[in-house]
Amino acid sequence: MNAILVASNRGPVSFILSEDGSLSMRRGGGGLVSGLSEVAKDLNVLWVCAALSDGDRGAVRLAPGGRLDQAGYDTGALRMLDIPPATFHRAYNAVANSTLWFVHHLLYDTPNMPHFDARFRREWESYQAYNEAFAMALAEEAAHGARVMVQDYHLSLVPAMLRGERPDLRVAHFSHTPWAPPEYFALLPDDVGTELLEGILGADHAGFLTARWAGAFMDCCETVLGAQVDRRGRTVTHAGRTTRIGVHSLGVDGEALWTRASEPDVESHMAALRDQVGDRMLIVRIDRTELSKNIVRGLAAYREFLATHPEWHGRVVHLAFAYPSRHDLPEYREYTAAVQRSAKEIEDEYGTEDWDPLILNVNDDYPRSLAAYRLADVLLVNPIRDGMNLVAKEGPILSPRSALILSREAGAAAELGEHALTVNPYDVSATASALREGLVMSEGERLRRGTLLAAAATALPPHLWFADQLAALK
Ligand code: G6P
């Protein structure tokens, strides 16, 4: 029985099944996993996650009770749930990633989508079943009075379900995403919106990355549920229960990041990249290939910058690293293709014998990304909307002499905006101007700002972020 539990869709590791049937383990990606991995190990937390792939299912089936740590893997206490693939697919791809993610990041092309029909109802039932599987596993594993930290939009219904099973537990929910404003949240079918909000309000504590997202959640509770909201005291009272609303920004463990970024594999990537680009200035971006990251407009801004500033031709290179994500969704495959098309257009228009204006890489290569951070003169982070964005925090730590261009719609803008060059992510021309401004900024000024950015980025490392939420459950 466990005193502290974490639940999330993606766990700290995933498994790859090779053709000869063997399994290899790798670290999971994304902000949630980077934030939680070390903390969970240090505090001896039991982590409950879903099997995401055939590789994961292969590993789980050989582990007693789904406990990968008990099957000899060095994962920290970890139980992976083998949810039937069709149910998982509908819950993760159709509801969590194609619906809830789109709502919270304002991604719909509304004349066409969303479209809530009979098929959606089946998908929604799968989302309920998948949440139920998590609630049951947590109810089984938790010691009396244990604290359970439920993560993200995949598991919005778990807090209320778990409270029904185990009223002795203290439950927190944390959203790593933005939260939609009420008018946009109202795109969801009324009963679905209500169930989502009531699901999270089943927690004692509902956490968000910024005051802005917490405010949007409270606005939805008031508008959709008619709940009683105390914005100053940050509480929501509904159906006789009160949930505290918390704002917990997430930063980076700077020392651990530096240790990793100083390893020989990163250093050799730095040397190779330097060889490739010479002494030209570098504009860097690093993202999942994700619609909300706004990569296509970022490339368009670089193109406009090259068009309006020919004096920079041959003197700058843009490294755009976009590692693969959510490729089961057609929108994501199409987006990756659109990124590649935009890159090709820039190369065709401006590339010469001795100058590649753009190096796009769509493979996952963590040490290479760390090398790019270290070499950056300008870091471009221009999401349409983002819960926090850890790239904006990791960059200044590894390259304090780089200028940060930051979307005002990223949660990180609340802490970093003052020292960054902030942009409206839809304004391609303004982003192009910011690229130039970053390049011509004196090295002294970049370093002055970068030092302040790095300090802000390391202020709330993951263990403090987590400790704060645990304390809030006392
Ligand atoms: C965001 C979400 C996480 C998610 C990550 C990667 O950071 O908030 O919950 O794990 O993206 O996405 P994926 O679908 O690959 O887990």
PDB file of N, CA, C and O in Angstrom, residues 218-249:
ATOM      1  N   MET A 218     -12.089  28.590 -13.241  1.00  0.00           N
ATOM      2  CA  MET A 218     -13.114  29.102 -12.316  1.00  0.00           C
ATOM      3  C   MET A 218     -14.261  29.749 -13.104  1.00  0.00           C
ATOM      4  O   MET A 218     -15.429  29.568 -12.756  1.00  0.00           O
ATOM      5  N   ASP A 219     -13.910  30.458 -14.185  1.00  0.00           N
ATOM      6  CA  ASP A 219     -14.960  31.060 -15.023  1.00  0.00           C
ATOM      7  C   ASP A 219     -15.880  29.976 -15.583  1.00  0.00           C
ATOM      8  O   ASP A 219     -17.099  30.136 -15.635  1.00  0.00           O
ATOM      9  N   CYS A 220     -15.296  28.851 -16.035  1.00  0.00           N
ATOM     10  CA  CYS A 220     -16.115  27.756 -16.585  1.00  0.00           C
ATOM     11  C   CYS A 220     -17.009  27.156 -15.499  1.00  0.00           C
ATOM     12  O   CYS A 220     -18.173  26.844 -15.750  1.00  0.00           O
ATOM     13  N   CYS A 221     -16.447  26.991 -14.288  1.00  0.00           N
ATOM     14  CA  CYS A 221     -17.253  26.420 -13.197  1.00  0.00           C
ATOM     15  C   CYS A 221     -18.460  27.302 -12.914  1.00  0.00           C
ATOM     16  O   CYS A 221     -19.570  26.822 -12.691  1.00  0.00           O
ATOM     17  N   GLU A 222     -18.226  28.620 -12.963  1.00  0.00           N
ATOM     18  CA  GLU A 222     -19.320  29.543 -12.673  1.00  0.00           C
ATOM     19  C   GLU A 222     -20.361  29.533 -13.803  1.00  0.00           C
ATOM     20  O   GLU A 222     -21.552  29.400 -13.565  1.00  0.00           O
ATOM     21  N   THR A 223     -19.870  29.609 -15.041  1.00  0.00           N
ATOM     22  CA  THR A 223     -20.786  29.736 -16.174  1.00  0.00           C
ATOM     23  C   THR A 223     -21.532  28.433 -16.454  1.00  0.00           C
ATOM     24  O   THR A 223     -22.731  28.440 -16.694  1.00  0.00           O
ATOM     25  N   VAL A 224     -20.795  27.331 -16.452  1.00  0.00           N
ATOM     26  CA  VAL A 224     -21.399  26.056 -16.873  1.00  0.00           C
ATOM     27  C   VAL A 224     -22.164  25.401 -15.727  1.00  0.00           C
ATOM     28  O   VAL A 224     -23.268  24.887 -15.930  1.00  0.00           O
ATOM     29  N   LEU A 225     -21.554  25.415 -14.528  1.00  0.00           N
ATOM     30  CA  LEU A 225     -22.181  24.680 -13.417  1.00  0.00           C
ATOM     31  C   LEU A 225     -23.003  25.592 -12.513  1.00  0.00           C
ATOM     32  O   LEU A 225     -23.744  25.103 -11.659  1.00  0.00           O
ATOM     33  N   GLY A 226     -22.819  26.893 -12.639  1.00  0.00           N
ATOM     34  CA  GLY A 226     -23.435  27.807 -11.670  1.00  0.00           C
ATOM     35  C   GLY A 226     -22.796  27.645 -10.294  1.00  0.00           C
ATOM     36  O   GLY A 226     -23.429  27.899  -9.270  1.00  0.00           O
ATOM     37  N   ALA A 227     -21.530  27.198 -10.266  1.00  0.00           N
ATOM     38  CA  ALA A 227     -20.837  26.990  -8.982  1.00  0.00           C
ATOM     39  C   ALA A 227     -20.547  28.338  -8.320  1.00  0.00           C
ATOM     40  O   ALA A 227     -20.502  29.374  -8.991  1.00  0.00           O
ATOM     41  N   GLN A 228     -20.318  28.267  -7.014  1.00  0.00           N
ATOM     42  CA  GLN A 228     -19.984  29.491  -6.278  1.00  0.00           C
ATOM     43  C   GLN A 228     -18.465  29.629  -6.283  1.00  0.00           C
ATOM     44  O   GLN A 228     -17.750  28.757  -5.767  1.00  0.00           O
ATOM     45  N   VAL A 229     -17.984  30.717  -6.872  1.00  0.00           N
ATOM     46  CA  VAL A 229     -16.540  30.877  -7.060  1.00  0.00           C
ATOM     47  C   VAL A 229     -16.021  32.044  -6.228  1.00  0.00           C
ATOM     48  O   VAL A 229     -16.568  33.141  -6.296  1.00  0.00           O
ATOM     49  N   ASP A 230     -14.977  31.776  -5.459  1.00  0.00           N
ATOM     50  CA  ASP A 230     -14.305  32.848  -4.721  1.00  0.00           C
ATOM     51  C   ASP A 230     -12.946  33.042  -5.394  1.00  0.00           C
ATOM     52  O   ASP A 230     -12.006  32.291  -5.159  1.00  0.00           O
ATOM     53  N   ARG A 231     -12.846  34.067  -6.236  1.00  0.00           N
ATOM     54  CA  ARG A 231     -11.621  34.239  -7.044  1.00  0.00           C
ATOM     55  C   ARG A 231     -10.429  34.666  -6.196  1.00  0.00           C
ATOM     56  O   ARG A 231      -9.316  34.271  -6.459  1.00  0.00           O
ATOM     57  N   ARG A 232     -10.691  35.470  -5.173  1.00  0.00           N
ATOM     58  CA  ARG A 232      -9.569  35.917  -4.331  1.00  0.00           C
ATOM     59  C   ARG A 232      -9.054  34.776  -3.485  1.00  0.00           C
ATOM     60  O   ARG A 232      -7.865  34.524  -3.411  1.00  0.00           O
ATOM     61  N   GLY A 233      -9.989  34.087  -2.836  1.00  0.00           N
ATOM     62  CA  GLY A 233      -9.586  32.984  -1.968  1.00  0.00           C
ATOM     63  C   GLY A 233      -9.285  31.720  -2.755  1.00  0.00           C
ATOM     64  O   GLY A 233      -8.844  30.718  -2.198  1.00  0.00           O
ATOM     65  N   ARG A 234      -9.535  31.755  -4.077  1.00  0.00           N
ATOM     66  CA  ARG A 234      -9.322  30.610  -4.965  1.00  0.00           C
ATOM     67  C   ARG A 234      -9.996  29.336  -4.453  1.00  0.00           C
ATOM     68  O   ARG A 234      -9.336  28.341  -4.119  1.00  0.00           O
ATOM     69  N   THR A 235     -11.332  29.380  -4.406  1.00  0.00           N
ATOM     70  CA  THR A 235     -12.091  28.160  -4.107  1.00  0.00           C
ATOM     71  C   THR A 235     -13.294  28.098  -5.034  1.00  0.00           C
ATOM     72  O   THR A 235     -13.785  29.119  -5.513  1.00  0.00           O
ATOM     73  N   VAL A 236     -13.735  26.867  -5.295  1.00  0.00           N
ATOM     74  CA  VAL A 236     -14.980  26.644  -6.044  1.00  0.00           C
ATOM     75  C   VAL A 236     -15.858  25.737  -5.193  1.00  0.00           C
ATOM     76  O   VAL A 236     -15.420  24.655  -4.784  1.00  0.00           O
ATOM     77  N   THR A 237     -17.085  26.189  -4.928  1.00  0.00           N
ATOM     78  CA  THR A 237     -18.010  25.364  -4.149  1.00  0.00           C
ATOM     79  C   THR A 237     -19.151  24.929  -5.053  1.00  0.00           C
ATOM     80  O   THR A 237     -19.793  25.758  -5.707  1.00  0.00           O
ATOM     81  N   HIS A 238     -19.349  23.618  -5.098  1.00  0.00           N
ATOM     82  CA  HIS A 238     -20.382  23.070  -5.990  1.00  0.00           C
ATOM     83  C   HIS A 238     -20.927  21.799  -5.361  1.00  0.00           C
ATOM     84  O   HIS A 238     -20.155  20.981  -4.866  1.00  0.00           O
ATOM     85  N   ALA A 239     -22.233  21.653  -5.393  1.00  0.00           N
ATOM     86  CA  ALA A 239     -22.909  20.456  -4.872  1.00  0.00           C
ATOM     87  C   ALA A 239     -22.421  20.112  -3.457  1.00  0.00           C
ATOM     88  O   ALA A 239     -22.141  18.956  -3.141  1.00  0.00           O
ATOM     89  N   GLY A 240     -22.271  21.145  -2.633  1.00  0.00           N
ATOM     90  CA  GLY A 240     -21.968  20.911  -1.222  1.00  0.00           C
ATOM     91  C   GLY A 240     -20.504  20.665  -0.897  1.00  0.00           C
ATOM     92  O   GLY A 240     -20.158  20.449   0.264  1.00  0.00           O
ATOM     93  N   ARG A 241     -19.617  20.698  -1.894  1.00  0.00           N
ATOM     94  CA  ARG A 241     -18.189  20.483  -1.613  1.00  0.00           C
ATOM     95  C   ARG A 241     -17.391  21.681  -2.100  1.00  0.00           C
ATOM     96  O   ARG A 241     -17.737  22.297  -3.095  1.00  0.00           O
ATOM     97  N   THR A 242     -16.265  21.921  -1.419  1.00  0.00           N
ATOM     98  CA  THR A 242     -15.397  23.007  -1.859  1.00  0.00           C
ATOM     99  C   THR A 242     -14.058  22.439  -2.326  1.00  0.00           C
ATOM    100  O   THR A 242     -13.461  21.600  -1.650  1.00  0.00           O
ATOM    101  N   THR A 243     -13.615  22.887  -3.483  1.00  0.00           N
ATOM    102  CA  THR A 243     -12.303  22.498  -4.026  1.00  0.00           C
ATOM    103  C   THR A 243     -11.416  23.735  -4.016  1.00  0.00           C
ATOM    104  O   THR A 243     -11.843  24.806  -4.466  1.00  0.00           O
ATOM    105  N   ARG A 244     -10.201  23.580  -3.495  1.00  0.00           N
ATOM    106  CA  ARG A 244      -9.256  24.686  -3.550  1.00  0.00           C
ATOM    107  C   ARG A 244      -8.576  24.710  -4.913  1.00  0.00           C
ATOM    108  O   ARG A 244      -8.257  23.660  -5.463  1.00  0.00           O
ATOM    109  N   ILE A 245      -8.366  25.906  -5.427  1.00  0.00           N
ATOM    110  CA  ILE A 245      -7.710  26.057  -6.734  1.00  0.00           C
ATOM    111  C   ILE A 245      -6.296  26.569  -6.465  1.00  0.00           C
ATOM    112  O   ILE A 245      -6.127  27.553  -5.737  1.00  0.00           O
ATOM    113  N   GLY A 246      -5.295  25.897  -7.032  1.00  0.00           N
ATOM    114  CA  GLY A 246      -3.917  26.306  -6.777  1.00  0.00           C
ATOM    115  C   GLY A 246      -3.211  26.729  -8.059  1.00  0.00           C
ATOM    116  O   GLY A 246      -3.520  26.229  -9.137  1.00  0.00           O
ATOM    117  N   VAL A 247      -2.265  27.654  -7.914  1.00  0.00           N
ATOM    118  CA  VAL A 247      -1.426  28.029  -9.059  1.00  0.00           C
ATOM    119  C   VAL A 247      -0.005  27.594  -8.730  1.00  0.00           C
ATOM    120  O   VAL A 247       0.579  28.050  -7.743  1.00  0.00           O
ATOM    121  N   HIS A 248       0.527  26.672  -9.516  1.00  0.00           N
ATOM    122  CA  HIS A 248       1.848  26.112  -9.250  1.00  0.00           C
ATOM    123  C   HIS A 248       2.643  26.129 -10.546  1.00  0.00           C
ATOM    124  O   HIS A 248       2.493  25.247 -11.393  1.00  0.00           O
ATOM    125  N   SER A 249       3.466  27.137 -10.671  1.00  0.00           N
ATOM    126  CA  SER A 249       4.293  27.200 -11.869  1.00  0.00           C
ATOM    127  C   SER A 249       5.342  26.083 -11.811  1.00  0.00           C
ATOM    128  O   SER A 249       5.726  25.660 -10.725  1.00  0.00           O
TER     129      SER A 249
END
